[in-house]
Each structure stands twice: as structure tokens, then as C-alpha cells.
PDB file of C-alpha atoms in Angstrom:
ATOM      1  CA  UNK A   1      -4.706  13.204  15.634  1.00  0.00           C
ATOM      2  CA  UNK A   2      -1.419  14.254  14.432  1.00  0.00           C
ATOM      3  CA  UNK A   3       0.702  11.774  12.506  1.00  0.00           C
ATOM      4  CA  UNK A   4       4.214  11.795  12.011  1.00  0.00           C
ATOM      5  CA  UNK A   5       4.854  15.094  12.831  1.00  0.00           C
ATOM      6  CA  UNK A   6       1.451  16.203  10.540  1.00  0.00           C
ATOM      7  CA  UNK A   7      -1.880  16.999  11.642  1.00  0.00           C
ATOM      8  CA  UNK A   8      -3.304  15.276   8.735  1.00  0.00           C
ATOM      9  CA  UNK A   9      -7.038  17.399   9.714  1.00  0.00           C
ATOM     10  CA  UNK A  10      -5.470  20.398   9.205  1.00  0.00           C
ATOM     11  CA  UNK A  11      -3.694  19.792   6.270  1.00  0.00           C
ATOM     12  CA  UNK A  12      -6.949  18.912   4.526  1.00  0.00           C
ATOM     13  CA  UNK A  13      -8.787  22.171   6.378  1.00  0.00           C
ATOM     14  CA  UNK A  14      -6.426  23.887   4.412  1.00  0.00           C
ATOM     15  CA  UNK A  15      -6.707  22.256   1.415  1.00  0.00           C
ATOM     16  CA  UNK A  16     -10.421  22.816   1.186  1.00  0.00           C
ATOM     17  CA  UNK A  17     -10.890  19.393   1.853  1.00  0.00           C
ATOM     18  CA  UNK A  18     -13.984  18.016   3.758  1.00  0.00           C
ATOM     19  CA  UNK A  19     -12.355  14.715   5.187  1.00  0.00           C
ATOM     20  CA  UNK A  20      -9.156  13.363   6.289  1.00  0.00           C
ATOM     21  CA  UNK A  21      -7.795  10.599   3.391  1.00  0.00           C
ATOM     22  CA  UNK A  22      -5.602   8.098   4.826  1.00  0.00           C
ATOM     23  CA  UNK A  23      -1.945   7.993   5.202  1.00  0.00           C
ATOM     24  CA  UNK A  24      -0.102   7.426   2.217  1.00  0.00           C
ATOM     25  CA  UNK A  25       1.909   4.321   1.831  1.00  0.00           C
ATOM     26  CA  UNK A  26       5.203   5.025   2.662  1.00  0.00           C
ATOM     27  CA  UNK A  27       8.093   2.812   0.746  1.00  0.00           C
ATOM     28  CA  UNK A  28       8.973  -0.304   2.560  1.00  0.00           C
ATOM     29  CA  UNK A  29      11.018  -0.458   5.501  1.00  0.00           C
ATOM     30  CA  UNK A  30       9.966   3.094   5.932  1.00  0.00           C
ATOM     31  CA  UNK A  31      10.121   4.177   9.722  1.00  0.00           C
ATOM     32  CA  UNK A  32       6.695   4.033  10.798  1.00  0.00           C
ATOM     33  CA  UNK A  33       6.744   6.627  13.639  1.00  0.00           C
ATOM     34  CA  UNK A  34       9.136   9.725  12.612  1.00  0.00           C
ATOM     35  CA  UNK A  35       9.788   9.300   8.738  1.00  0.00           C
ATOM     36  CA  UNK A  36       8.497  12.718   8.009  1.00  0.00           C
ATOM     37  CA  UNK A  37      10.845  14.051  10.533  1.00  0.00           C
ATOM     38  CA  UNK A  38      13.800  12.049   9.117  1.00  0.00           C
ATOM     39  CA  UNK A  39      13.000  12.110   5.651  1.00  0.00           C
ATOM     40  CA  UNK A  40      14.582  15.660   4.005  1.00  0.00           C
ATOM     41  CA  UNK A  41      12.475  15.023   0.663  1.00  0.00           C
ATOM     42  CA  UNK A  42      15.627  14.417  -1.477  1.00  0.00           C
ATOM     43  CA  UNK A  43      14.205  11.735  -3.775  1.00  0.00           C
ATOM     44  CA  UNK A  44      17.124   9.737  -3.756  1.00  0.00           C
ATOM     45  CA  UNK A  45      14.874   6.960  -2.931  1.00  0.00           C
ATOM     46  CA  UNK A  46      12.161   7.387  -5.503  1.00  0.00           C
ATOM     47  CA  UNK A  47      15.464   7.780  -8.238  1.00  0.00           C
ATOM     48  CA  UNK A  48      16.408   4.380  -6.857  1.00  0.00           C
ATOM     49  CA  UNK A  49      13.495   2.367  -7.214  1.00  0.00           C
ATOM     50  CA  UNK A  50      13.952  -0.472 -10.242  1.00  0.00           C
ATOM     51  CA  UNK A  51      10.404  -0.958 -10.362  1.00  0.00           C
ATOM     52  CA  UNK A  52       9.359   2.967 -10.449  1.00  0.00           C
ATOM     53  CA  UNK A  53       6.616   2.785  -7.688  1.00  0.00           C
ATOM     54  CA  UNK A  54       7.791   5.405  -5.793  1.00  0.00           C
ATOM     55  CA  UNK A  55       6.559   8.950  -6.313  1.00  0.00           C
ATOM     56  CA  UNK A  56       6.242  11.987  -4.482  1.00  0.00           C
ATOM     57  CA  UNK A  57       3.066  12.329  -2.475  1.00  0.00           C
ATOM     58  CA  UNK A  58       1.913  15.073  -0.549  1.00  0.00           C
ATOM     59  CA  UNK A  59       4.529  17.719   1.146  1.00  0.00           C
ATOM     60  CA  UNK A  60       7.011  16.232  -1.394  1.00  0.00           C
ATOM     61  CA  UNK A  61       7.512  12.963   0.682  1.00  0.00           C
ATOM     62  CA  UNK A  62       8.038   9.481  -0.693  1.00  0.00           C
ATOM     63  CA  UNK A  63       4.954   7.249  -1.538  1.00  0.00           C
ATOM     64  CA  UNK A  64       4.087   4.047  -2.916  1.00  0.00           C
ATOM     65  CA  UNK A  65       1.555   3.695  -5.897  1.00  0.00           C
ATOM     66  CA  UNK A  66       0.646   0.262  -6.734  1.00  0.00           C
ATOM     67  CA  UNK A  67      -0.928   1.057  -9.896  1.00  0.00           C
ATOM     68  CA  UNK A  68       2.195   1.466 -11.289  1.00  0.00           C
ATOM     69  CA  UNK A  69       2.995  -2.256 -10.357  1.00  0.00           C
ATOM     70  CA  UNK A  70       4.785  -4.422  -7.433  1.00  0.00           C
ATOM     71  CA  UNK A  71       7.531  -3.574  -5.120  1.00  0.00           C
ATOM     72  CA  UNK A  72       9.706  -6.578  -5.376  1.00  0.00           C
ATOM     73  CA  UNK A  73      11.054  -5.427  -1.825  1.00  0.00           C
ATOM     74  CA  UNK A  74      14.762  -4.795  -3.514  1.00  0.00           C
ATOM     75  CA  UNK A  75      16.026  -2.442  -0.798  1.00  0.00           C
ATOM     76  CA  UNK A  76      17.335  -0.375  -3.415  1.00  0.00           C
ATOM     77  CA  UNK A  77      15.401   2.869  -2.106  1.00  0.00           C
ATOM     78  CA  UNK A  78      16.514   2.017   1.762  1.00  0.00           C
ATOM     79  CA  UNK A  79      20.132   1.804   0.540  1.00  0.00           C
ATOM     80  CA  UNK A  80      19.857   4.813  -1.300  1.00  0.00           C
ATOM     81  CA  UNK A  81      18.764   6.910   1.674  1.00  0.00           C
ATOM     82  CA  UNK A  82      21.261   8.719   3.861  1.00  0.00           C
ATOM     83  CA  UNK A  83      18.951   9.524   6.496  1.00  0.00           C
ATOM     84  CA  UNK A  84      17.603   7.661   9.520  1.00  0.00           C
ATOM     85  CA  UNK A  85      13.910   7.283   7.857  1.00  0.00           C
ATOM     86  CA  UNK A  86      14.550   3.672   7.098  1.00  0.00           C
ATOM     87  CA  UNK A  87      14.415   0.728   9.597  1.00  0.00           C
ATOM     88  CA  UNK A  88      16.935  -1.135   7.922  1.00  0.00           C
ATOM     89  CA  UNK A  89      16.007  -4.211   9.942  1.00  0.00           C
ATOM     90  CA  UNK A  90      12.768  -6.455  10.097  1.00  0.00           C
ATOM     91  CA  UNK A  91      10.016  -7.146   7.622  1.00  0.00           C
ATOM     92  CA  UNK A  92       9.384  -4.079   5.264  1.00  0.00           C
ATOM     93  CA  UNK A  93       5.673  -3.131   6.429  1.00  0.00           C
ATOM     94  CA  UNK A  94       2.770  -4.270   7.682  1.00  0.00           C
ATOM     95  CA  UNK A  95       0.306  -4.054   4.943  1.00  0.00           C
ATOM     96  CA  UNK A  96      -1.810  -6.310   2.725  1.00  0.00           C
ATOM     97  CA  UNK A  97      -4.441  -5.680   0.083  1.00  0.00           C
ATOM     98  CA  UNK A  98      -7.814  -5.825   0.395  1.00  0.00           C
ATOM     99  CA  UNK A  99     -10.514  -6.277  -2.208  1.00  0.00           C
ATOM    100  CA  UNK A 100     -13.566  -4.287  -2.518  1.00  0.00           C
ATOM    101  CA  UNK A 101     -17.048  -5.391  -3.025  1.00  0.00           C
ATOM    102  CA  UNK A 102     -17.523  -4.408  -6.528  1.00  0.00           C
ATOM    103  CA  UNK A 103     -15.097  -7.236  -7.326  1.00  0.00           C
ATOM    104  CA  UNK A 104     -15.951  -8.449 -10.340  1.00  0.00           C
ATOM    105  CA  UNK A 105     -16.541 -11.951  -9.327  1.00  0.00           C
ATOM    106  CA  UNK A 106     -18.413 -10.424  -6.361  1.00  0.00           C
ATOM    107  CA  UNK A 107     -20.940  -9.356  -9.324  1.00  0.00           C
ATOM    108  CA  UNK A 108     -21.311 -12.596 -11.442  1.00  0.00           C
ATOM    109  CA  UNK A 109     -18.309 -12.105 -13.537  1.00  0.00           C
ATOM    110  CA  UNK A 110     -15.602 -14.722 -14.127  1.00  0.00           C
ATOM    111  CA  UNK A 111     -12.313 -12.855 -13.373  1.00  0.00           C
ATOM    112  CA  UNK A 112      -9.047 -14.300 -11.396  1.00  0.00           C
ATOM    113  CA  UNK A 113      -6.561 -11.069 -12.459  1.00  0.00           C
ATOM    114  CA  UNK A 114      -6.120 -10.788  -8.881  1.00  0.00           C
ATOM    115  CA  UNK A 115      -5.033 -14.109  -8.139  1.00  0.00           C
ATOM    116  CA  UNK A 116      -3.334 -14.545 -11.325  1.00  0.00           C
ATOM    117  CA  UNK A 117      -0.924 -11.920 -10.191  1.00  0.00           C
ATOM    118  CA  UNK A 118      -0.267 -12.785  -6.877  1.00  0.00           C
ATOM    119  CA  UNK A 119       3.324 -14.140  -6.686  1.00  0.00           C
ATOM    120  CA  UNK A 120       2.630 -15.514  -2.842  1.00  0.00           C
ATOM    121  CA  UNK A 121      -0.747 -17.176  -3.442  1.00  0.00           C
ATOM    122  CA  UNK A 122      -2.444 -15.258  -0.690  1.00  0.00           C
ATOM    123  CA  UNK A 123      -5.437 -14.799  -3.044  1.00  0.00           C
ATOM    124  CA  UNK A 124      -7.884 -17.942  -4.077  1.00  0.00           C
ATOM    125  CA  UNK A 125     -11.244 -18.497  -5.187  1.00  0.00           C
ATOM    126  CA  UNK A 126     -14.180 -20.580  -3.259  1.00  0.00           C
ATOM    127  CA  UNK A 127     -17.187 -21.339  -5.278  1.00  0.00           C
ATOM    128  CA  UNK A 128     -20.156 -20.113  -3.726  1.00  0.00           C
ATOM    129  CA  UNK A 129     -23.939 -21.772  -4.070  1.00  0.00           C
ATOM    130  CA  UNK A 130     -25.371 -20.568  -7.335  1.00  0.00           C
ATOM    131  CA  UNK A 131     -21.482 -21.343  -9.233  1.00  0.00           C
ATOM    132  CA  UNK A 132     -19.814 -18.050  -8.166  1.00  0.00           C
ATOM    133  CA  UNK A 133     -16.284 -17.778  -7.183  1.00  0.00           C
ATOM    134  CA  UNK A 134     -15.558 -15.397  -4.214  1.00  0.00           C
ATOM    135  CA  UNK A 135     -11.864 -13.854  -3.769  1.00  0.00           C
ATOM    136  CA  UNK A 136     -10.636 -14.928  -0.595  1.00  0.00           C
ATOM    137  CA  UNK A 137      -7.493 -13.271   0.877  1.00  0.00           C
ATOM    138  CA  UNK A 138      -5.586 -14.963   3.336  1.00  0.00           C
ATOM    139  CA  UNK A 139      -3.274 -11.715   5.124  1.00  0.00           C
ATOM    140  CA  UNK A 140      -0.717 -14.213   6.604  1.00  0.00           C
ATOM    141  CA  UNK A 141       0.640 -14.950   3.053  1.00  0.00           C
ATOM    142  CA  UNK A 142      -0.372 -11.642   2.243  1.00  0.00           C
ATOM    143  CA  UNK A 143       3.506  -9.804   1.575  1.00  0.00           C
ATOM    144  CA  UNK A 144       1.970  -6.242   0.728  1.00  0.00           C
ATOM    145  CA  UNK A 145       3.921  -6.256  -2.634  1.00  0.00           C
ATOM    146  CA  UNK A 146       0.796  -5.005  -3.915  1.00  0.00           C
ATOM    147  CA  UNK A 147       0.868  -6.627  -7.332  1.00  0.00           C
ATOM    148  CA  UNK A 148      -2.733  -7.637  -7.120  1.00  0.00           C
ATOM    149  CA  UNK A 149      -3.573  -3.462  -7.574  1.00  0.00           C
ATOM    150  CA  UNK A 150      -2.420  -2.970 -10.796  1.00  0.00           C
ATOM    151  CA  UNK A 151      -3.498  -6.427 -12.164  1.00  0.00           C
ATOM    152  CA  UNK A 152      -6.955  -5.421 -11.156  1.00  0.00           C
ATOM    153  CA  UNK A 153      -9.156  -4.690 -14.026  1.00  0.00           C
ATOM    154  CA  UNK A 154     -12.110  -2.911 -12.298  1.00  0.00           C
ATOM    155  CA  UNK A 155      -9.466  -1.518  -9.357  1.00  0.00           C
ATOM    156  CA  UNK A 156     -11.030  -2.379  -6.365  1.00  0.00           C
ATOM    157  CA  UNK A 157      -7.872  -4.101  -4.973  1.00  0.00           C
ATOM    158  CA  UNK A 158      -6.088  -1.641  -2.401  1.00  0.00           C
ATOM    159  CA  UNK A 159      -3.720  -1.883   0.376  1.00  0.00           C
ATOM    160  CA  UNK A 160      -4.222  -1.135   3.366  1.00  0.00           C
ATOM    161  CA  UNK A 161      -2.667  -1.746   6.975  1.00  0.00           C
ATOM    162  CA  UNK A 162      -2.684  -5.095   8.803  1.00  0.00           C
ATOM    163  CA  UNK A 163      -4.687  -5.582  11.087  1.00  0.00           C
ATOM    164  CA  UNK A 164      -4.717  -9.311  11.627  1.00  0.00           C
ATOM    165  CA  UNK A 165      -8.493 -10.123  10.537  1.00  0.00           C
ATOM    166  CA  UNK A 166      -9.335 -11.885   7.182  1.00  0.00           C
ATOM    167  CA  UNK A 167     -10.793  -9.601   4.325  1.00  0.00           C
ATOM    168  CA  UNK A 168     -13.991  -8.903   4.842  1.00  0.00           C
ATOM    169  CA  UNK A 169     -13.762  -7.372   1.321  1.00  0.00           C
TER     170      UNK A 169
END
């Protein structure tokens, strides 16, 4: 399937890649059909990023990496762009983390970094029989700001698209 003007198979054919990885996380408010058309690779939007969490990603094009901490949804790197690549209206994406199974507390081990770092409280703990506390992520107060991936200490906390269901983890 190509996406966004890239046929993402090929690319990795090329690359001597087996699989297909998934689409990089594009800064907020980035178009989400067309931004690798619009976008001209300029970097004026990974310059104007306070927080430093943009970086260039493959083909030189704009990507988010939460390990380097949260987006704090500034609009800094939207202003900054001259080109149509932004949608400089609505919310800023429609992503949410998601925690893996080898959680830590999914293994017996007390740990709330997740939670701890979670400026919207979408991330809480229910004790399960036998006194261990499960992560639960609730994706409506979910913002995507993605500060839960670098506060991870084992990093099994990711982002990933939206799709409306609860983390199955």
C-alpha cells in the first residue's frame, strides 16, 4: 500500500529489509494524507521545536521521538513551517501510547514511572488478585504527548495510532 506518496514495501525491498516498520510519527498537526508531498525537508520545524523531539527520520522528513521526552503541543514547529504540511486547525493527532506486556508491573515488579509521568492521568493502576498492580490506559484522556515513553524504565511504552479500543497492552 503506498502511503503518502511512499510505497513504504519498496522502500524497505530496497533497503534490504525483510518487513515493512510502521509509519513514523509525524510532528503534531502534521497533515495526515499528503505531508510528504508538502513537506520540502527544510527542518525549519525540527529547528523550532523547544522541547527537541523532532528529528529527521527516513527520506530526511520530520519525525517525532518520544524518547527524547514530551511534545508539550507548543505549535512552535507548525508556525515555523511555510508549507501547506500542517493542518493548522483541530486537535494535533490521533495517537496514544500503549504499553507492552513486559511492563514491569505486568512481571511482579512495583513500578508507576508511567503513570508518574503522565501529565493527563490517562494511566492508573488496578490491583489484581495475588497484590499486583496492572497499568491501565484509558485513550480518551490519552493526549499522545508521549511523556509516558521516555519515563519508561524498561521501554515498553510506545505510541501508536488511535483506534478507539482500550489497551490491550
Amino acid at each position: 500500500m503506498i502511503r503518502d506518496g511512499i510505497d513504504p514495501a519498496r522502500r524497505a525491498l530496497l533497503r534490504g529489509r525483510s518487513r515493512v516498520e510502521p509509519a513514523p510519527l509525524r510532528p503534531p498537526w502534521a497533515r495526515r494524507d499528503g505531508f510528504t508531498d508538502a513537506c520540502t525537508r527544510c527542518g525549519l520545524c525540527i529547528g523550532a521545536c523547544p522541547d527537541g523531539l523532532l528529528v529527521r527520520g527516513d527520506g530526511g522528513f520530520p519525525r517525532i521521538d518520544f524518547t527524547l521526552g514530551e511534545c508539550t503541543f507548543c505549535r512552535a514547529c507548525v508556525d515555523a513551517c511555510p508549507e501547506p504540511a500542517f493542518d493548522r486547525s483541530g486537535t494535533p493527532w490521533d495517537i496514544v501510547a500503549a504499553i507492552g506486556p513486559k511492563c514491569l508491573a505486568r512481571q511482579g515488579v512495583v513500578c508507576r514511572s508511567c503513570r508518574d509521568a503522565c501529565p493527563a492521568a490517562a494511566i492508573s493502576f488496578t490491583l489484581e488478585p495475588g497484590g499486583i498492580a496492572i497499568p491501565n490506559l484509558d485513550p480518551r484522556a490519552c493526549t499522545g504527548c508521549g511523556a509516558c515513553v521516555s519515563a519508561c524504565p524498561v521501554d515498553v511504552v510506545s505510541m501508536r495510532r488511535n483506534d478507539g479500543a482500550a489497551d490491550a497492552g
